[in-house]
Amino acid sequence: MLDELLHRVRGHRPRLLETECDFPEAAVLVPITRSDEPEVILTLRASGLSTHGGEVAFPGGRRDPEDRDLIHTALREAEEEIGLPPGLVEVIGPLSSVVSRHGIHVTPYVGLVPDYVDYEANDGEIASVFSVPLAFFRDDPRDVTHRIDYLGQSWYVPSYQYGEYKIWGLTAIMLVELVNLLYDTEIALHQPPAHFIALH
């Protein structure tokens, strides 16, 4: 499974986001454990934060002027937020970039991490660190679908409930791309699912 993940992410051609706006840049790390049943590492952001407070997210944040590139941003933020040493991460490659509702251009980078890391959440930013088996998303066990109209397109974004955690929004978009890439699941983001009910 890990060999397949490496092969597919390295051969992936992410969608380049072309916009007329010059958005501030940010990057997130999508950490995948080196294990027979790979898991993805996620965070629950502290509820008091000004943006995305109380939401599930990948570790990451805005690019600093000193950052060499966006990979450096993702690794630096992961170390600051969850205590993940950059030397433990093997960055494989990017997924498609997205723009958050706060007008931030976010690029995700998939990276392999050991499955024994003792994460330390930065209390000021992160309420908890948890993992979810990638296979959980393979069958698309969504609770609801959110329709988001953006850049002239409608996005039908799944919301997943995993234990006490609700995984939705940009994080779900990134996970769908990764799961489609790895498992050939063909979860559609631009067509409504069969059970979608439009509320007018």
mmCIF file of C-alpha atoms in Angstrom:
data_model
loop_
_atom_site.group_PDB
_atom_site.id
_atom_site.type_symbol
_atom_site.label_atom_id
_atom_site.label_comp_id
_atom_site.label_asym_id
_atom_site.label_seq_id
_atom_site.Cartn_x
_atom_site.Cartn_y
_atom_site.Cartn_z
ATOM 1 C CA MET A 1 0.000 0.000 0.000
ATOM 2 C CA LEU A 2 2.802 2.449 0.862
ATOM 3 C CA ASP A 3 4.620 1.644 -2.374
ATOM 4 C CA GLU A 4 1.411 2.383 -4.266
ATOM 5 C CA LEU A 5 0.977 5.649 -2.349
ATOM 6 C CA LEU A 6 4.534 6.716 -3.195
ATOM 7 C CA HIS A 7 4.115 5.791 -6.839
ATOM 8 C CA ARG A 8 0.757 7.528 -7.283
ATOM 9 C CA VAL A 9 1.501 10.745 -5.407
ATOM 10 C CA ARG A 10 4.851 11.158 -7.187
ATOM 11 C CA GLY A 11 3.160 10.634 -10.545
ATOM 12 C CA HIS A 12 0.222 12.900 -9.694
ATOM 13 C CA ARG A 13 -0.319 16.152 -11.541
ATOM 14 C CA PRO A 14 -2.110 18.404 -9.063
ATOM 15 C CA ARG A 15 -4.642 20.930 -10.299
ATOM 16 C CA LEU A 16 -3.063 24.372 -10.443
ATOM 17 C CA LEU A 17 -5.381 27.045 -9.160
ATOM 18 C CA GLU A 18 -5.509 29.964 -11.558
ATOM 19 C CA THR A 19 -7.060 33.073 -10.062
ATOM 20 C CA GLU A 20 -6.851 36.749 -10.830
ATOM 21 C CA CYS A 21 -6.282 37.552 -7.159
ATOM 22 C CA ASP A 22 -2.909 37.527 -5.431
ATOM 23 C CA PHE A 23 -3.798 35.524 -2.337
ATOM 24 C CA PRO A 24 -1.449 35.096 0.650
ATOM 25 C CA GLU A 25 0.201 31.660 0.575
ATOM 26 C CA ALA A 26 0.027 28.862 3.113
ATOM 27 C CA ALA A 27 0.924 25.181 3.195
ATOM 28 C CA VAL A 28 -0.236 22.155 5.162
ATOM 29 C CA LEU A 29 1.382 18.782 5.727
ATOM 30 C CA VAL A 30 -0.713 15.660 5.064
ATOM 31 C CA PRO A 31 1.172 13.166 7.274
ATOM 32 C CA ILE A 32 0.647 9.476 6.419
ATOM 33 C CA THR A 33 2.010 6.784 8.746
ATOM 34 C CA ARG A 34 4.466 4.170 7.497
ATOM 35 C CA SER A 35 2.340 1.144 8.367
ATOM 36 C CA ASP A 36 0.572 -1.791 6.711
ATOM 37 C CA GLU A 37 -2.708 0.087 7.164
ATOM 38 C CA PRO A 38 -1.644 3.721 6.664
ATOM 39 C CA GLU A 39 -3.292 6.371 8.819
ATOM 40 C CA VAL A 40 -3.528 10.105 8.288
ATOM 41 C CA ILE A 41 -2.589 12.462 11.135
ATOM 42 C CA LEU A 42 -5.035 15.304 11.801
ATOM 43 C CA THR A 43 -5.432 18.050 14.385
ATOM 44 C CA LEU A 44 -8.359 19.660 16.152
ATOM 45 C CA ARG A 45 -7.661 23.372 16.232
ATOM 46 C CA ALA A 46 -8.109 25.238 19.503
ATOM 47 C CA SER A 47 -11.566 26.776 19.803
ATOM 48 C CA GLY A 48 -10.297 30.299 20.559
ATOM 49 C CA LEU A 49 -8.430 30.823 17.282
ATOM 50 C CA SER A 50 -9.544 33.655 14.999
ATOM 51 C CA THR A 51 -9.672 31.402 11.898
ATOM 52 C CA HIS A 52 -10.882 27.794 11.718
ATOM 53 C CA GLY A 53 -11.150 27.559 15.518
ATOM 54 C CA GLY A 54 -12.595 24.239 16.699
ATOM 55 C CA GLU A 55 -12.185 22.671 13.238
ATOM 56 C CA VAL A 56 -10.289 19.581 12.133
ATOM 57 C CA ALA A 57 -7.285 20.464 9.974
ATOM 58 C CA PHE A 58 -3.910 19.285 8.798
ATOM 59 C CA PRO A 59 -0.930 20.901 10.537
ATOM 60 C CA GLY A 60 0.152 23.970 8.624
ATOM 61 C CA GLY A 61 -0.117 27.708 8.266
ATOM 62 C CA ARG A 62 0.916 30.826 6.409
ATOM 63 C CA ARG A 63 4.222 31.150 4.631
ATOM 64 C CA ASP A 64 6.760 33.288 6.470
ATOM 65 C CA PRO A 65 9.082 35.561 4.471
ATOM 66 C CA GLU A 66 12.035 33.484 5.753
ATOM 67 C CA ASP A 67 10.605 30.182 4.451
ATOM 68 C CA ARG A 68 12.649 28.837 1.518
ATOM 69 C CA ASP A 69 9.549 27.369 -0.101
ATOM 70 C CA LEU A 70 6.101 26.044 0.771
ATOM 71 C CA ILE A 71 7.466 22.622 1.781
ATOM 72 C CA HIS A 72 9.560 24.452 4.382
ATOM 73 C CA THR A 73 6.385 26.226 5.534
ATOM 74 C CA ALA A 74 4.502 22.939 5.955
ATOM 75 C CA LEU A 75 7.353 21.277 7.878
ATOM 76 C CA ARG A 76 7.981 24.310 10.088
ATOM 77 C CA GLU A 77 4.315 24.637 10.994
ATOM 78 C CA ALA A 78 3.987 20.890 11.699
ATOM 79 C CA GLU A 79 6.892 21.121 14.123
ATOM 80 C CA GLU A 80 5.426 24.206 15.808
ATOM 81 C CA GLU A 81 1.890 22.833 16.054
ATOM 82 C CA ILE A 82 2.328 19.139 16.859
ATOM 83 C CA GLY A 83 6.029 18.694 17.659
ATOM 84 C CA LEU A 84 6.793 16.696 14.502
ATOM 85 C CA PRO A 85 10.551 16.946 13.751
ATOM 86 C CA PRO A 86 11.089 17.780 10.044
ATOM 87 C CA GLY A 87 13.779 15.090 9.851
ATOM 88 C CA LEU A 88 11.132 12.402 10.429
ATOM 89 C CA VAL A 89 9.101 13.446 7.377
ATOM 90 C CA GLU A 90 9.660 12.133 3.853
ATOM 91 C CA VAL A 91 7.829 14.627 1.651
ATOM 92 C CA ILE A 92 6.393 12.784 -1.373
ATOM 93 C CA GLY A 93 4.677 15.543 -3.314
ATOM 94 C CA PRO A 94 1.852 18.087 -3.462
ATOM 95 C CA LEU A 95 -1.888 17.733 -3.877
ATOM 96 C CA SER A 96 -4.001 20.368 -5.630
ATOM 97 C CA SER A 97 -3.993 23.802 -4.052
ATOM 98 C CA VAL A 98 -7.195 25.395 -2.770
ATOM 99 C CA VAL A 99 -8.266 28.816 -1.499
ATOM 100 C CA SER A 100 -9.814 28.992 1.957
ATOM 101 C CA ARG A 101 -12.887 31.040 2.744
ATOM 102 C CA HIS A 102 -10.517 33.517 4.412
ATOM 103 C CA GLY A 103 -8.741 34.118 1.080
ATOM 104 C CA ILE A 104 -5.600 32.046 1.740
ATOM 105 C CA HIS A 105 -4.029 30.006 -1.096
ATOM 106 C CA VAL A 106 -3.217 26.654 0.551
ATOM 107 C CA THR A 107 -0.954 23.956 -0.923
ATOM 108 C CA PRO A 108 -1.014 20.502 0.732
ATOM 109 C CA TYR A 109 2.083 18.281 0.775
ATOM 110 C CA VAL A 110 1.835 14.546 1.425
ATOM 111 C CA GLY A 111 4.574 13.219 3.679
ATOM 112 C CA LEU A 112 5.360 9.836 5.202
ATOM 113 C CA VAL A 113 5.979 9.753 8.967
ATOM 114 C CA PRO A 114 6.873 6.923 11.366
ATOM 115 C CA ASP A 115 3.879 5.322 13.078
ATOM 116 C CA TYR A 116 5.398 5.714 16.558
ATOM 117 C CA VAL A 117 5.734 9.521 16.841
ATOM 118 C CA ASP A 118 4.771 10.998 20.204
ATOM 119 C CA TYR A 119 3.010 14.185 19.125
ATOM 120 C CA GLU A 120 2.935 17.206 21.389
ATOM 121 C CA ALA A 121 0.087 19.609 20.655
ATOM 122 C CA ASN A 122 0.883 23.318 20.936
ATOM 123 C CA ASP A 123 -1.782 24.285 23.487
ATOM 124 C CA GLY A 124 -2.188 27.772 22.038
ATOM 125 C CA GLU A 125 -3.192 26.435 18.633
ATOM 126 C CA ILE A 126 -4.058 22.740 18.810
ATOM 127 C CA ALA A 127 -6.618 21.058 21.093
ATOM 128 C CA SER A 128 -5.700 17.482 20.084
ATOM 129 C CA VAL A 129 -3.812 15.333 17.565
ATOM 130 C CA PHE A 130 -5.455 12.157 16.255
ATOM 131 C CA SER A 131 -5.192 9.656 13.407
ATOM 132 C CA VAL A 132 -7.716 8.080 11.035
ATOM 133 C CA PRO A 133 -7.108 5.017 8.841
ATOM 134 C CA LEU A 134 -7.001 6.131 5.202
ATOM 135 C CA ALA A 135 -9.249 3.169 4.388
ATOM 136 C CA PHE A 136 -12.012 4.819 6.482
ATOM 137 C CA PHE A 137 -12.556 7.338 3.666
ATOM 138 C CA ARG A 138 -12.419 4.759 0.870
ATOM 139 C CA ASP A 139 -16.127 3.880 1.151
ATOM 140 C CA ASP A 140 -17.102 7.581 1.409
ATOM 141 C CA PRO A 141 -19.028 7.223 4.722
ATOM 142 C CA ARG A 142 -20.238 10.832 4.617
ATOM 143 C CA ASP A 143 -22.877 12.128 7.018
ATOM 144 C CA VAL A 144 -23.881 15.102 4.898
ATOM 145 C CA THR A 145 -22.750 16.957 1.783
ATOM 146 C CA HIS A 146 -22.057 20.696 1.797
ATOM 147 C CA ARG A 147 -22.526 22.609 -1.436
ATOM 148 C CA ILE A 148 -19.960 25.386 -1.831
ATOM 149 C CA ASP A 149 -20.153 27.746 -4.801
ATOM 150 C CA TYR A 150 -16.704 29.050 -5.558
ATOM 151 C CA LEU A 151 -14.707 30.390 -8.537
ATOM 152 C CA GLY A 152 -17.654 29.759 -10.835
ATOM 153 C CA GLN A 153 -18.062 26.134 -9.782
ATOM 154 C CA SER A 154 -20.232 24.219 -7.361
ATOM 155 C CA TRP A 155 -18.348 21.895 -5.016
ATOM 156 C CA TYR A 156 -20.181 19.071 -3.241
ATOM 157 C CA VAL A 157 -17.968 18.488 -0.231
ATOM 158 C CA PRO A 158 -18.497 15.505 2.075
ATOM 159 C CA SER A 159 -18.553 15.821 5.846
ATOM 160 C CA TYR A 160 -17.299 12.771 7.749
ATOM 161 C CA GLN A 161 -17.810 11.916 11.404
ATOM 162 C CA TYR A 162 -14.964 9.919 12.955
ATOM 163 C CA GLY A 163 -15.573 9.371 16.650
ATOM 164 C CA GLU A 164 -15.936 12.818 18.200
ATOM 165 C CA TYR A 165 -14.361 14.557 15.196
ATOM 166 C CA LYS A 166 -16.157 16.187 12.257
ATOM 167 C CA ILE A 167 -13.966 16.281 9.138
ATOM 168 C CA TRP A 168 -15.232 18.677 6.466
ATOM 169 C CA GLY A 169 -14.368 21.726 4.352
ATOM 170 C CA LEU A 170 -10.895 22.093 2.853
ATOM 171 C CA THR A 171 -9.588 19.144 4.873
ATOM 172 C CA ALA A 172 -12.241 16.872 3.348
ATOM 173 C CA ILE A 173 -11.471 18.180 -0.170
ATOM 174 C CA MET A 174 -7.789 17.280 0.294
ATOM 175 C CA LEU A 175 -8.644 13.850 1.711
ATOM 176 C CA VAL A 176 -10.993 13.075 -1.185
ATOM 177 C CA GLU A 177 -8.238 13.883 -3.686
ATOM 178 C CA LEU A 178 -5.798 11.645 -1.805
ATOM 179 C CA VAL A 179 -8.244 8.743 -1.446
ATOM 180 C CA ASN A 180 -9.294 8.995 -5.119
ATOM 181 C CA LEU A 181 -5.622 8.931 -6.084
ATOM 182 C CA LEU A 182 -4.772 5.933 -3.904
ATOM 183 C CA TYR A 183 -7.887 3.763 -4.156
ATOM 184 C CA ASP A 184 -9.452 4.826 -7.496
ATOM 185 C CA THR A 185 -12.640 5.614 -5.567
ATOM 186 C CA GLU A 186 -13.876 8.351 -7.935
ATOM 187 C CA ILE A 187 -15.608 10.363 -5.203
ATOM 188 C CA ALA A 188 -16.972 13.333 -7.170
ATOM 189 C CA LEU A 189 -16.601 16.872 -5.837
ATOM 190 C CA HIS A 190 -18.303 18.686 -8.725
ATOM 191 C CA GLN A 191 -21.452 16.566 -9.054
ATOM 192 C CA PRO A 192 -23.972 16.058 -6.258
ATOM 193 C CA PRO A 193 -24.166 12.541 -4.797
ATOM 194 C CA ALA A 194 -27.282 10.528 -5.635
ATOM 195 C CA HIS A 195 -28.840 11.249 -2.237
ATOM 196 C CA PHE A 196 -28.125 15.002 -2.292
ATOM 197 C CA ILE A 197 -31.114 17.189 -1.407
ATOM 198 C CA ALA A 198 -30.958 20.771 -2.619
ATOM 199 C CA LEU A 199 -32.427 23.219 -0.098
ATOM 200 C CA HIS A 200 -33.879 26.322 -1.703
#
